[in-house]
PDB file of C-alpha atoms in Angstrom:
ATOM      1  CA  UNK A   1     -84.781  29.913 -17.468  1.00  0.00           C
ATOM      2  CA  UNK A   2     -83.797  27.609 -14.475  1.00  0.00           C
ATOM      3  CA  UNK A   3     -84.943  24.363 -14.022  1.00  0.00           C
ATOM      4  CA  UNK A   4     -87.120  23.495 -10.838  1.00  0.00           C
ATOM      5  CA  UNK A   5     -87.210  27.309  -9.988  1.00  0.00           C
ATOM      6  CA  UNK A   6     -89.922  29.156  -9.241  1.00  0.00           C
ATOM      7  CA  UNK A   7     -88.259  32.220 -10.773  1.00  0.00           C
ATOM      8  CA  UNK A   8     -88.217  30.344 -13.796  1.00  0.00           C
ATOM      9  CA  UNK A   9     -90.233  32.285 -17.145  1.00  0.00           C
ATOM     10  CA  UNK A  10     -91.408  30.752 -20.646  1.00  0.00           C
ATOM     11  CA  UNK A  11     -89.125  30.453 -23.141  1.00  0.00           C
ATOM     12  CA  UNK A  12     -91.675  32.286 -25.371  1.00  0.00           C
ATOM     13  CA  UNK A  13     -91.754  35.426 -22.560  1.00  0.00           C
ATOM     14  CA  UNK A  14     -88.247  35.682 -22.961  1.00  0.00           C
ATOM     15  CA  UNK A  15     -87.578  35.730 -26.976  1.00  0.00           C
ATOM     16  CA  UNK A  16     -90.748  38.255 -26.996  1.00  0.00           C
ATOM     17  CA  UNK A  17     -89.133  40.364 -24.037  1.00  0.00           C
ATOM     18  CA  UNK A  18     -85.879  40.302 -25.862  1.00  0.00           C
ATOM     19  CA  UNK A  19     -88.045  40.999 -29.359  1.00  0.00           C
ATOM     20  CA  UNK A  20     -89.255  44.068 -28.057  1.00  0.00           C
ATOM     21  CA  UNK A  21     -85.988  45.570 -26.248  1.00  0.00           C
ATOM     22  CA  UNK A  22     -84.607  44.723 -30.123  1.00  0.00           C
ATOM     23  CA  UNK A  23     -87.386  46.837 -31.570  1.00  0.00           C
ATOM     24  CA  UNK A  24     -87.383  49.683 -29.098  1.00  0.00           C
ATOM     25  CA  UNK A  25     -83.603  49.907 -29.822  1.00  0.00           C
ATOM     26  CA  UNK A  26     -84.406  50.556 -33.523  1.00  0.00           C
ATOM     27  CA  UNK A  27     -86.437  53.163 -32.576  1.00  0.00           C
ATOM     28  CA  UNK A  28     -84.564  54.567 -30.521  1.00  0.00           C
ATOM     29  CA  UNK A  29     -80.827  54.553 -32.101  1.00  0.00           C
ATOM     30  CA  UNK A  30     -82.904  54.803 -35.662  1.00  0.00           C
ATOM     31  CA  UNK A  31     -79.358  53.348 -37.159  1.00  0.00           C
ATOM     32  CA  UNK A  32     -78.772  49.509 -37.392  1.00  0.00           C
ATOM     33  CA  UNK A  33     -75.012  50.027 -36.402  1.00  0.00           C
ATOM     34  CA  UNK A  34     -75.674  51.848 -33.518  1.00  0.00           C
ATOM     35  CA  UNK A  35     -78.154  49.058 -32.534  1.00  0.00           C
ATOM     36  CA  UNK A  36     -75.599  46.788 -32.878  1.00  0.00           C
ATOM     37  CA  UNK A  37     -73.038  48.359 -30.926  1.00  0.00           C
ATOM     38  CA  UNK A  38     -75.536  48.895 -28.618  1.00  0.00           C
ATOM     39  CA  UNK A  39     -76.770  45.377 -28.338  1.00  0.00           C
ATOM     40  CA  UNK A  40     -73.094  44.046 -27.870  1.00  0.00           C
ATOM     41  CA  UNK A  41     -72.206  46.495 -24.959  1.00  0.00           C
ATOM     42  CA  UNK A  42     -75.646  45.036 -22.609  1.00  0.00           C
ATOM     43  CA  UNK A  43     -74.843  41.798 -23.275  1.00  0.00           C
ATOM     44  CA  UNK A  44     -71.236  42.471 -22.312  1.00  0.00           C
ATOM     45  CA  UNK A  45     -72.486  43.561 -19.181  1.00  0.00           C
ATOM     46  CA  UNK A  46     -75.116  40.955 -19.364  1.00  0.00           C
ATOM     47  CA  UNK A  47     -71.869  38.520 -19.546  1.00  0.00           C
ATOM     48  CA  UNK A  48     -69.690  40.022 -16.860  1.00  0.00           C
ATOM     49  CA  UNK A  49     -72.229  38.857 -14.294  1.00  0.00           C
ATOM     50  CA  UNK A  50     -73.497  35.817 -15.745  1.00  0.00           C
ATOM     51  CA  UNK A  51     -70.325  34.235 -15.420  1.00  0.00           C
ATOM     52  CA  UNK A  52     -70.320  33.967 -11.902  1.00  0.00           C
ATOM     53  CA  UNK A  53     -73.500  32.476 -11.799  1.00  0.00           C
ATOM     54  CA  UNK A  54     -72.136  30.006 -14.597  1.00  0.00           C
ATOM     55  CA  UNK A  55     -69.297  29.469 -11.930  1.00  0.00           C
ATOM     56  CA  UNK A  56     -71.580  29.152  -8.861  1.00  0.00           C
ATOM     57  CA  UNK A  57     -73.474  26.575 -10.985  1.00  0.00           C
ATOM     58  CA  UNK A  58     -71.687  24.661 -13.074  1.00  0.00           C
ATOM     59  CA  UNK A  59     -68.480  24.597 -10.632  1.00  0.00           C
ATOM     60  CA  UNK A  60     -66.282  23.956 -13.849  1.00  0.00           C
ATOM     61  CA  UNK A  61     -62.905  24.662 -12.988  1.00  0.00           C
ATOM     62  CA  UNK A  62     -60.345  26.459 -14.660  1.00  0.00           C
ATOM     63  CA  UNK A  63     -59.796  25.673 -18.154  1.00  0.00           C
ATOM     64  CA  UNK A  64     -56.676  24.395 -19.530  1.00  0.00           C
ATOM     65  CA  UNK A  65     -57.133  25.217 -23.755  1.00  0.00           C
ATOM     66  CA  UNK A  66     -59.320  26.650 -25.928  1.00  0.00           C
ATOM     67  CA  UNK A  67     -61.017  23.735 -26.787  1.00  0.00           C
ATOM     68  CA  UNK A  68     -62.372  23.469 -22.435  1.00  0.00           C
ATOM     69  CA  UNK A  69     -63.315  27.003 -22.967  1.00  0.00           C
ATOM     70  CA  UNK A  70     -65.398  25.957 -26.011  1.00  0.00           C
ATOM     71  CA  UNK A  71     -67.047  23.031 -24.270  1.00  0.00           C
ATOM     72  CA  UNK A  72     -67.494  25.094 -21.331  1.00  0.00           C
ATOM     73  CA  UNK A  73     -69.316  27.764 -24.057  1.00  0.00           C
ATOM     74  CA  UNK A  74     -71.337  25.413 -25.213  1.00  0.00           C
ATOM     75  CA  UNK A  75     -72.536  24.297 -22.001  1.00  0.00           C
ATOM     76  CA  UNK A  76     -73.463  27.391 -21.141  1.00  0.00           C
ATOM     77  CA  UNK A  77     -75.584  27.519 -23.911  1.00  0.00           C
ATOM     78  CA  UNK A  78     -77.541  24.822 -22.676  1.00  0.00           C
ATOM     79  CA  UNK A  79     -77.440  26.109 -19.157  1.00  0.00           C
ATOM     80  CA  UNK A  80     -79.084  29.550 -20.475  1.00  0.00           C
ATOM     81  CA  UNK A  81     -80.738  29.156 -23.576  1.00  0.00           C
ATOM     82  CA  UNK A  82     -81.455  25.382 -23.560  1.00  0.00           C
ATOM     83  CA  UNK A  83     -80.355  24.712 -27.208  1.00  0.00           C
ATOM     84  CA  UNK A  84     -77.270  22.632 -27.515  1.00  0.00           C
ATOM     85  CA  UNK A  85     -75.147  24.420 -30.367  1.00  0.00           C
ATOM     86  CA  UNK A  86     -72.361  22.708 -31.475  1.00  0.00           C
ATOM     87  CA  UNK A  87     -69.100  23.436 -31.579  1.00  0.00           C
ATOM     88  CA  UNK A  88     -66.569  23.336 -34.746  1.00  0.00           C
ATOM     89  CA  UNK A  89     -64.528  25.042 -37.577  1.00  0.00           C
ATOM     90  CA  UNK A  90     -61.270  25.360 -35.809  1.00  0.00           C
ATOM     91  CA  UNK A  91     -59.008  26.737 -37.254  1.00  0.00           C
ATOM     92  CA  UNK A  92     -55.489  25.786 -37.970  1.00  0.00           C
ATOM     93  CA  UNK A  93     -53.954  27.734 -34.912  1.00  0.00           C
ATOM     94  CA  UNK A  94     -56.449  26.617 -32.619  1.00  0.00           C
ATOM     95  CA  UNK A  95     -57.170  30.223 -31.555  1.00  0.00           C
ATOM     96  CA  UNK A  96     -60.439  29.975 -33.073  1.00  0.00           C
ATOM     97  CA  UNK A  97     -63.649  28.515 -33.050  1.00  0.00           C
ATOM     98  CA  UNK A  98     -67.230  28.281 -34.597  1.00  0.00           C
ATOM     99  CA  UNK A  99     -70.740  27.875 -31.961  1.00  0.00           C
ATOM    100  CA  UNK A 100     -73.390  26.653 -34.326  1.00  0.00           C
ATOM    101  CA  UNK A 101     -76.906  26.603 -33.285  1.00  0.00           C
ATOM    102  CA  UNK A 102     -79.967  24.991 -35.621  1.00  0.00           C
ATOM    103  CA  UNK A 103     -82.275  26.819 -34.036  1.00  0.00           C
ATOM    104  CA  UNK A 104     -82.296  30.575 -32.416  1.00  0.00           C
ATOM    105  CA  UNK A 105     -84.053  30.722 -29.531  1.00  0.00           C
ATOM    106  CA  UNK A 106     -83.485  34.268 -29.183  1.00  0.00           C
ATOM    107  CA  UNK A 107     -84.797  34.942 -32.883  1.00  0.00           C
ATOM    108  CA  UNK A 108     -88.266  32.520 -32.688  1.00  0.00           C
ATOM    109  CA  UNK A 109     -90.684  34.753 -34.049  1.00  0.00           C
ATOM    110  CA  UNK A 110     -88.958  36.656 -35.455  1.00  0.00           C
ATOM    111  CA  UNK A 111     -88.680  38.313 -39.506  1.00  0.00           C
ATOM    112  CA  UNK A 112     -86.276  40.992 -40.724  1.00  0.00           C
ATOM    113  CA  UNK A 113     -87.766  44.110 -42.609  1.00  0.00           C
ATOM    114  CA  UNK A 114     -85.749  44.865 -45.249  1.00  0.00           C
ATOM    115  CA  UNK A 115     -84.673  48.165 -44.175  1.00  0.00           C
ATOM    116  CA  UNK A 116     -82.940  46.252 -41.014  1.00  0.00           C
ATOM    117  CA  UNK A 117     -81.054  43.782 -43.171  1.00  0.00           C
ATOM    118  CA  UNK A 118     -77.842  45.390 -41.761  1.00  0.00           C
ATOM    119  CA  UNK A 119     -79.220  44.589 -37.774  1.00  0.00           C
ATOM    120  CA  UNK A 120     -77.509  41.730 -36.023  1.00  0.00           C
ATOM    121  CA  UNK A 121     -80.556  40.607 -34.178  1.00  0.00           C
ATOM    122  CA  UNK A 122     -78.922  38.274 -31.581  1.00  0.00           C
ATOM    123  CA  UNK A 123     -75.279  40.661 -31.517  1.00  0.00           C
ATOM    124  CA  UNK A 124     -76.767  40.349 -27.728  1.00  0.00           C
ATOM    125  CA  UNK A 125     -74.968  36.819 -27.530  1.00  0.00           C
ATOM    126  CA  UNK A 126     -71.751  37.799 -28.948  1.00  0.00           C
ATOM    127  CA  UNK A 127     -71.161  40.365 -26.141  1.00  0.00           C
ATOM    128  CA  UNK A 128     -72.427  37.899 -23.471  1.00  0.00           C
ATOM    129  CA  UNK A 129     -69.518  35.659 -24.562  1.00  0.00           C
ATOM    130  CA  UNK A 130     -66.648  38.602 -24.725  1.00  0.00           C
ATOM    131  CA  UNK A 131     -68.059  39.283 -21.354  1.00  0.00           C
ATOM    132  CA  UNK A 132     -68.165  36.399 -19.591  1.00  0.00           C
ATOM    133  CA  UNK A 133     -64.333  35.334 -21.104  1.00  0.00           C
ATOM    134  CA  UNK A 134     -63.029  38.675 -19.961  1.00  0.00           C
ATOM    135  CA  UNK A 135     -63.949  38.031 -16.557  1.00  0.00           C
ATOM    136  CA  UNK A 136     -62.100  34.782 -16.539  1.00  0.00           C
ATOM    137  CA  UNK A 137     -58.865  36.431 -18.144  1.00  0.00           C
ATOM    138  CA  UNK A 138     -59.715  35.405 -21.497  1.00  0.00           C
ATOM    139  CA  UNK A 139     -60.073  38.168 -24.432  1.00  0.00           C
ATOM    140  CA  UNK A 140     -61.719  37.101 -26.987  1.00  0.00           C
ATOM    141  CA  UNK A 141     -63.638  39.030 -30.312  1.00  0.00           C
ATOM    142  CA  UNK A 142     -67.071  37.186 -31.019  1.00  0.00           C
ATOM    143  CA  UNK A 143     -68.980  38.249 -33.796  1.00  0.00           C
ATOM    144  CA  UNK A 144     -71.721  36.699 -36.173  1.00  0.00           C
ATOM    145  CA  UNK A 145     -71.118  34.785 -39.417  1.00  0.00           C
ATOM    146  CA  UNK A 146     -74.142  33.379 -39.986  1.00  0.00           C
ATOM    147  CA  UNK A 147     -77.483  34.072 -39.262  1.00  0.00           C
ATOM    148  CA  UNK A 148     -81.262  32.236 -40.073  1.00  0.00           C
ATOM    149  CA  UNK A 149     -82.344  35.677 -40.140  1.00  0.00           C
ATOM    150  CA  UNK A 150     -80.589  36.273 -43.610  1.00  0.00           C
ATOM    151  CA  UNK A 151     -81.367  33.154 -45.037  1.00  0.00           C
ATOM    152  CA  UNK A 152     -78.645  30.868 -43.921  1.00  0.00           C
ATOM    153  CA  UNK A 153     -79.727  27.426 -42.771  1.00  0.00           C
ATOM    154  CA  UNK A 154     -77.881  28.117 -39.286  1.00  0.00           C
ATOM    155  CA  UNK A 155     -76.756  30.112 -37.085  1.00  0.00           C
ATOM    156  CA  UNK A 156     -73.070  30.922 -36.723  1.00  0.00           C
ATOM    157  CA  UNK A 157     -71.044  32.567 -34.218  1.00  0.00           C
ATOM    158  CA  UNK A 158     -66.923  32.496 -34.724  1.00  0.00           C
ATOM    159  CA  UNK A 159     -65.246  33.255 -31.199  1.00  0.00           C
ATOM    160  CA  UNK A 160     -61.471  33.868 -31.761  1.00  0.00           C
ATOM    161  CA  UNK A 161     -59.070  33.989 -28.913  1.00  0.00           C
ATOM    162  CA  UNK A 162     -57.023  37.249 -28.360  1.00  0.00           C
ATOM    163  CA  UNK A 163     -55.231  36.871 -25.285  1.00  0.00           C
ATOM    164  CA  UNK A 164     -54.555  36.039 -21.551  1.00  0.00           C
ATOM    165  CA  UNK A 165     -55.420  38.559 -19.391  1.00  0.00           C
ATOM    166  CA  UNK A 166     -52.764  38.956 -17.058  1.00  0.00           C
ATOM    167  CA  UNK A 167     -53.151  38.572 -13.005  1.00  0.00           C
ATOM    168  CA  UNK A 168     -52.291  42.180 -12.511  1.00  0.00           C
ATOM    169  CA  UNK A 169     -51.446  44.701  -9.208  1.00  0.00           C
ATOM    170  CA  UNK A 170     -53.560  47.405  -8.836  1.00  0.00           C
ATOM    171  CA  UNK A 171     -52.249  50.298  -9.594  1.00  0.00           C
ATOM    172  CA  UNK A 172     -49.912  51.797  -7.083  1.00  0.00           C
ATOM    173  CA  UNK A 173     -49.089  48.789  -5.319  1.00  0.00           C
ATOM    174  CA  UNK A 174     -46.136  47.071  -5.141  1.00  0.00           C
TER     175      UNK A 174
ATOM    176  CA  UNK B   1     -56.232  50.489  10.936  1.00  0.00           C
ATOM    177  CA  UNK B   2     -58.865  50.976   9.066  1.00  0.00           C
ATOM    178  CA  UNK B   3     -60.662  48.641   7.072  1.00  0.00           C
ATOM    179  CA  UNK B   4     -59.731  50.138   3.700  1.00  0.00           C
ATOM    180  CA  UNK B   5     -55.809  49.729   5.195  1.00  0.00           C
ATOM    181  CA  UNK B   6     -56.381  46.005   6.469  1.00  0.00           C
ATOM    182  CA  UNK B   7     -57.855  45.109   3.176  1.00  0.00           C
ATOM    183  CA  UNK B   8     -54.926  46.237   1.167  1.00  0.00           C
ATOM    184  CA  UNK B   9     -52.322  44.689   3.619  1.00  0.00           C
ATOM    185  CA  UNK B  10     -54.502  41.232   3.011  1.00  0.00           C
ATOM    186  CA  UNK B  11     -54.132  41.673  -0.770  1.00  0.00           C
ATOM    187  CA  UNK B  12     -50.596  42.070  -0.549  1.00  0.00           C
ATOM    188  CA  UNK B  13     -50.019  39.421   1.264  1.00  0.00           C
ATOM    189  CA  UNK B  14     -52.231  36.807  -0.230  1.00  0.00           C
ATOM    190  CA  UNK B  15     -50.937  37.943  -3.629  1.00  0.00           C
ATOM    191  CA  UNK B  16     -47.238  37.161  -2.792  1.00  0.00           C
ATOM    192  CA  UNK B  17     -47.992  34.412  -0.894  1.00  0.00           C
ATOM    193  CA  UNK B  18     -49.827  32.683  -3.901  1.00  0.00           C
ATOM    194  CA  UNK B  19     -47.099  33.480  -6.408  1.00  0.00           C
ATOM    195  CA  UNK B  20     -44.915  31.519  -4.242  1.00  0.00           C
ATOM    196  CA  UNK B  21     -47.474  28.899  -3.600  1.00  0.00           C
ATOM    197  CA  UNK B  22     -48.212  28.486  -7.081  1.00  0.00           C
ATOM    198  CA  UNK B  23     -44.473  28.442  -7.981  1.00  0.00           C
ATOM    199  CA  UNK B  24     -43.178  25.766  -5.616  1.00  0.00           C
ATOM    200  CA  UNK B  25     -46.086  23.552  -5.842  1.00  0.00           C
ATOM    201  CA  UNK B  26     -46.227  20.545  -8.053  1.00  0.00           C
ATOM    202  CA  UNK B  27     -49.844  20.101  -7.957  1.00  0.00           C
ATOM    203  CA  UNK B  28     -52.113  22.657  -9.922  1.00  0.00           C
ATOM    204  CA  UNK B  29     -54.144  24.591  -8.065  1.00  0.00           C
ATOM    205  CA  UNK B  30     -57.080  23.978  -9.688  1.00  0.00           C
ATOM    206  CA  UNK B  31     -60.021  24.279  -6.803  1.00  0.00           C
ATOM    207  CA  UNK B  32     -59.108  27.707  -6.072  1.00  0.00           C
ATOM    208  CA  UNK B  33     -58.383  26.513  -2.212  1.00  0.00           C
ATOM    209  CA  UNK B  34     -55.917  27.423   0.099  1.00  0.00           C
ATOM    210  CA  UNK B  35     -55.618  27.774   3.516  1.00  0.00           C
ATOM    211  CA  UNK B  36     -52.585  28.194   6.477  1.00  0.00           C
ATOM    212  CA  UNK B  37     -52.490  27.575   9.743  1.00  0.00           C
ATOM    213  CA  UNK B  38     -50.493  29.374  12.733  1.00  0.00           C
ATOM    214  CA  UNK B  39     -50.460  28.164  16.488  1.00  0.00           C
ATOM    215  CA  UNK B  40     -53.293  30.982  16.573  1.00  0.00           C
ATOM    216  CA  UNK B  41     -55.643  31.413  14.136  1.00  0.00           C
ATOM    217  CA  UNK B  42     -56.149  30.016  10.146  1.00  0.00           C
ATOM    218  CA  UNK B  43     -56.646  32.039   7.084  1.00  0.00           C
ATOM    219  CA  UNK B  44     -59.027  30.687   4.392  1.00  0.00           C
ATOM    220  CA  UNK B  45     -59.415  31.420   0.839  1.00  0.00           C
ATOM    221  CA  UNK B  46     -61.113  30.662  -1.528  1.00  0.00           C
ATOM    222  CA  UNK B  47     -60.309  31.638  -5.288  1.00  0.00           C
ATOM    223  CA  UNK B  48     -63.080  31.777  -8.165  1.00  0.00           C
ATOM    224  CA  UNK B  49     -62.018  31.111 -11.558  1.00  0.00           C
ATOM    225  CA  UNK B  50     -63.166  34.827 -11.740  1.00  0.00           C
ATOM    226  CA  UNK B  51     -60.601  35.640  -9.534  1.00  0.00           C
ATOM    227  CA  UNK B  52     -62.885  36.696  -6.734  1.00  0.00           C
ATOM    228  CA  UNK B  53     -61.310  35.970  -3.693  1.00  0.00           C
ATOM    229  CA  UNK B  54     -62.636  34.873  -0.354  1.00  0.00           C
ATOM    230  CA  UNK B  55     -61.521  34.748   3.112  1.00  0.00           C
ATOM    231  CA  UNK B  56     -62.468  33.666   6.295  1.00  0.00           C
ATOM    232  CA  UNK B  57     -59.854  33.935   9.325  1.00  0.00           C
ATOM    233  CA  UNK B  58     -61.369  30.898  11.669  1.00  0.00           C
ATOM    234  CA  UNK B  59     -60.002  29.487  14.766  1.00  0.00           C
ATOM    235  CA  UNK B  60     -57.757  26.332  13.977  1.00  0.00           C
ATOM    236  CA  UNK B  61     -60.362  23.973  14.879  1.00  0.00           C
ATOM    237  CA  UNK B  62     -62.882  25.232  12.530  1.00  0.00           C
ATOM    238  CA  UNK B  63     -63.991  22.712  10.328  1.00  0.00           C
ATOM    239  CA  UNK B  64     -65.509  22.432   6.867  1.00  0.00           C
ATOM    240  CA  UNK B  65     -64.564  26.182   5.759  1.00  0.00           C
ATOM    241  CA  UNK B  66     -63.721  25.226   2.430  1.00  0.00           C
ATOM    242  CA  UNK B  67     -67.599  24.416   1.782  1.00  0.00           C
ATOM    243  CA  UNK B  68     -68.728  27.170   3.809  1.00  0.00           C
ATOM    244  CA  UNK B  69     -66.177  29.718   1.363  1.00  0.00           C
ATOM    245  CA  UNK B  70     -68.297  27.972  -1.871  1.00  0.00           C
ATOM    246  CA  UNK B  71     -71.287  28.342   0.219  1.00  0.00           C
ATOM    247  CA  UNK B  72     -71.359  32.244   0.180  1.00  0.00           C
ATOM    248  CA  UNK B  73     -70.037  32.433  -3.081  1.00  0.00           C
ATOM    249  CA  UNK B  74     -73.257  30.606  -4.617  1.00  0.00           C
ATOM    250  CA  UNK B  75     -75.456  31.458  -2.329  1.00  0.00           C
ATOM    251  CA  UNK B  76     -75.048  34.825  -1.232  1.00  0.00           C
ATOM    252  CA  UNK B  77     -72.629  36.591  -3.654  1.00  0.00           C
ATOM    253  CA  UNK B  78     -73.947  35.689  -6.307  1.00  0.00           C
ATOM    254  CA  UNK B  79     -77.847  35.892  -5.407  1.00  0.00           C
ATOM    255  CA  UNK B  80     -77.563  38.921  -3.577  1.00  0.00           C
ATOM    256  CA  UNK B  81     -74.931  40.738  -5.707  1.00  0.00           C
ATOM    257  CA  UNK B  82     -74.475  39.654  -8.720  1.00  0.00           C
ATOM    258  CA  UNK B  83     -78.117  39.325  -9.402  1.00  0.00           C
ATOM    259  CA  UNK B  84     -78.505  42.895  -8.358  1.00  0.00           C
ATOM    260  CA  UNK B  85     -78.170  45.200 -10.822  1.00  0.00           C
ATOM    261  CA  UNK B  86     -77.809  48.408  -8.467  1.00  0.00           C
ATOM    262  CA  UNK B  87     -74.861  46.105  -6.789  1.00  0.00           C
ATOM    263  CA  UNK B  88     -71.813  47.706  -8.995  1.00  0.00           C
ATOM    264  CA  UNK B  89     -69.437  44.594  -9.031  1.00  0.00           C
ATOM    265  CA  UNK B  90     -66.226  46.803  -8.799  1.00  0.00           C
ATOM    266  CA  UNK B  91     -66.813  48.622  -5.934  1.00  0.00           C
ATOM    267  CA  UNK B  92     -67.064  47.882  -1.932  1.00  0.00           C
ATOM    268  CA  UNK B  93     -70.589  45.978  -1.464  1.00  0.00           C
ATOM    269  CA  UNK B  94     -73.154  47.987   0.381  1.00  0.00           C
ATOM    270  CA  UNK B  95     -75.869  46.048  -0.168  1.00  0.00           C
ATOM    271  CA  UNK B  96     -77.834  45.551   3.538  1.00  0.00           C
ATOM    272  CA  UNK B  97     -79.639  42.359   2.227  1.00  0.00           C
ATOM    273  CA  UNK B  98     -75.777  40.937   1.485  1.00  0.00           C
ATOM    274  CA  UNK B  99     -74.961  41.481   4.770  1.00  0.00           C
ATOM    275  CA  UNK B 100     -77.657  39.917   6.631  1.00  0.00           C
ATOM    276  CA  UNK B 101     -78.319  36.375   4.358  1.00  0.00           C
ATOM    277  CA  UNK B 102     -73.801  36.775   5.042  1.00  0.00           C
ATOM    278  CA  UNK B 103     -74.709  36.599   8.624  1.00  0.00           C
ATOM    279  CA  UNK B 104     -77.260  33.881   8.477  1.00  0.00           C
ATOM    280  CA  UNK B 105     -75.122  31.629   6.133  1.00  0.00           C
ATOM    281  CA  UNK B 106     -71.982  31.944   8.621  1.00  0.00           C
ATOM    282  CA  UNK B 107     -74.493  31.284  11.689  1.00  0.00           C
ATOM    283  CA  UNK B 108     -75.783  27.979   9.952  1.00  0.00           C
ATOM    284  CA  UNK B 109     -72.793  26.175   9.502  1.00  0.00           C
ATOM    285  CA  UNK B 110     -71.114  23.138  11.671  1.00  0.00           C
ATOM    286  CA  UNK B 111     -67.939  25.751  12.280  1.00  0.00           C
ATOM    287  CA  UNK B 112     -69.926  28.576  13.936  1.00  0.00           C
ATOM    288  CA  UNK B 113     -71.841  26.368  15.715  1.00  0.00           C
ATOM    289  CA  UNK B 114     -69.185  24.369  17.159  1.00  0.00           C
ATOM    290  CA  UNK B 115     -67.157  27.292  18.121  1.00  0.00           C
ATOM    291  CA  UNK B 116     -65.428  27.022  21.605  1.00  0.00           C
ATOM    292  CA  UNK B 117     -67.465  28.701  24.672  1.00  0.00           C
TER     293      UNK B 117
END
């Protein structure tokens, strides 16, 4: 997914990659929670490392409110999945924000039986984000609140800030 | 002293060293660069917003260490570590293929080259 790299893969490899790894899960786990759990914990992990390639990349600096973590989210966005989602819905506090895409990238071909109704196709991206804040001190929750799959006309995904993560010691030394 | 030793006596110190830095300074310190010198040597680091943390003890002549500190970061960190998935991020890095592009970065820049006889 890099530009000018000869690593780079099709778009369409990718969403049908990710299509099957979705489908295998189902079989697998045989419970749409469980797939969903399981979905947010490898993107997670997906997220902790991503971020330093975001950093290596992007050299963005440290950010300074919510709102430069949101920009920074949505650049990412571009970076990775090359839609540009917008960004919106704060709310009052500030601690809390909306990513909107028009189009999934991650969900292309894709058509929910109606048995999986409860699956959270793209949870993937929700644990990529909680991931890739942690790792920059920032807890955050992520979750879906609207999704083309289920007939909405976008794609939603509210990030909410928790809190700083503190600079801290190891343990046992002072 | 072993390494394990040395590398704990380094965190210590950079830790309190930046909590004073960072309290007496006006300026933020937003690059993630420091650096000191003494009559004998200087100690570079380098701080990711993921609070990795680089450094590079140079000569004080050594020149353009701050790019050289980014330089591994992008280049070999995170190509040769982070993009390995049998790397574990939170422990020591093993990783022979680290060590060696570590080596050739270091050996290609302007400081090791221009390192006194």
């Amino acid at each position: 997914m890099r530009a000018n790299d000869p690593k780079k893969v099709s778009g369409e490899l990718f969403t049908l990659t990710y299509g099957s790894l979705v489908a295998q899960l189902l079989k697998d786990y045989e419970n749409v929670d469980d797939v969903n759990r399981q979905l947010e914990r490898m993107g997670y992990n997906i997220g902790m490392r991503l971020i330093e390639d975001f950093l290596a990349r992007a050299n963005p600096g440290r950010c300074y409110d919510l709102r430069d973590t949101a920009d920074k989210i949505q650049q990412a966005f571009k970076l990775y999945l090359g839609v540009s989602p917008s960004i919106g819905s704060w709310s009052p506090g500030g601690d809390e924000f909306s990513v909107v895409m028009e189009t999934n990238p991650m969900a292309e071909f894709v058509e929910l039986p109606e048995h999986c109704l409860g699956l959270r196709y793209s949870n993937i991206l929700t644990g990529v984000i909680r991931g890739a804040c942690e790792m920059v001190q920032l807890e955050v929750m992520a979750w879906f609140i609207a999704d083309q799959l289920k007939g909405d006309n976008m794609t939603e995904i509210r990030v909410k800030f928790v809190k700083r993560l503190e600079d801290a010691i190891p343990a046992g030394e002072d | 002293m072993t390494k394990d030793e040395e590398a704990k006596l380094m965190y210590g110190m950079i830790f309190s060293m930046k909590s004073f830095v960072t309290k007496v300074s006006p300026v933020d310190l937003r690059e993630g660069y420091m650096s000191y010198a003494t009559n004998k040597y200087c100690l570079n680091l380098y701080e990711t917003p993921s609070k990795l943390k680089f450094v590079l003890n140079t000569d004080t002549h050594a020149q353009g260490i701050k790019e050289l500190l980014h330089q591994l970061y992008t280049q070999v960190y995170v190509e040769y570590v982070v993009f390995n998935p049998l790397c574990p991020l939170n422990k020591p890095i093993e990783s022979e293929l680290f060590a060696t592009k570590l080596d050739e970065v270091v050996k290609q820049s302007p400081a090791y080259a221009s390192r006194p006889a």
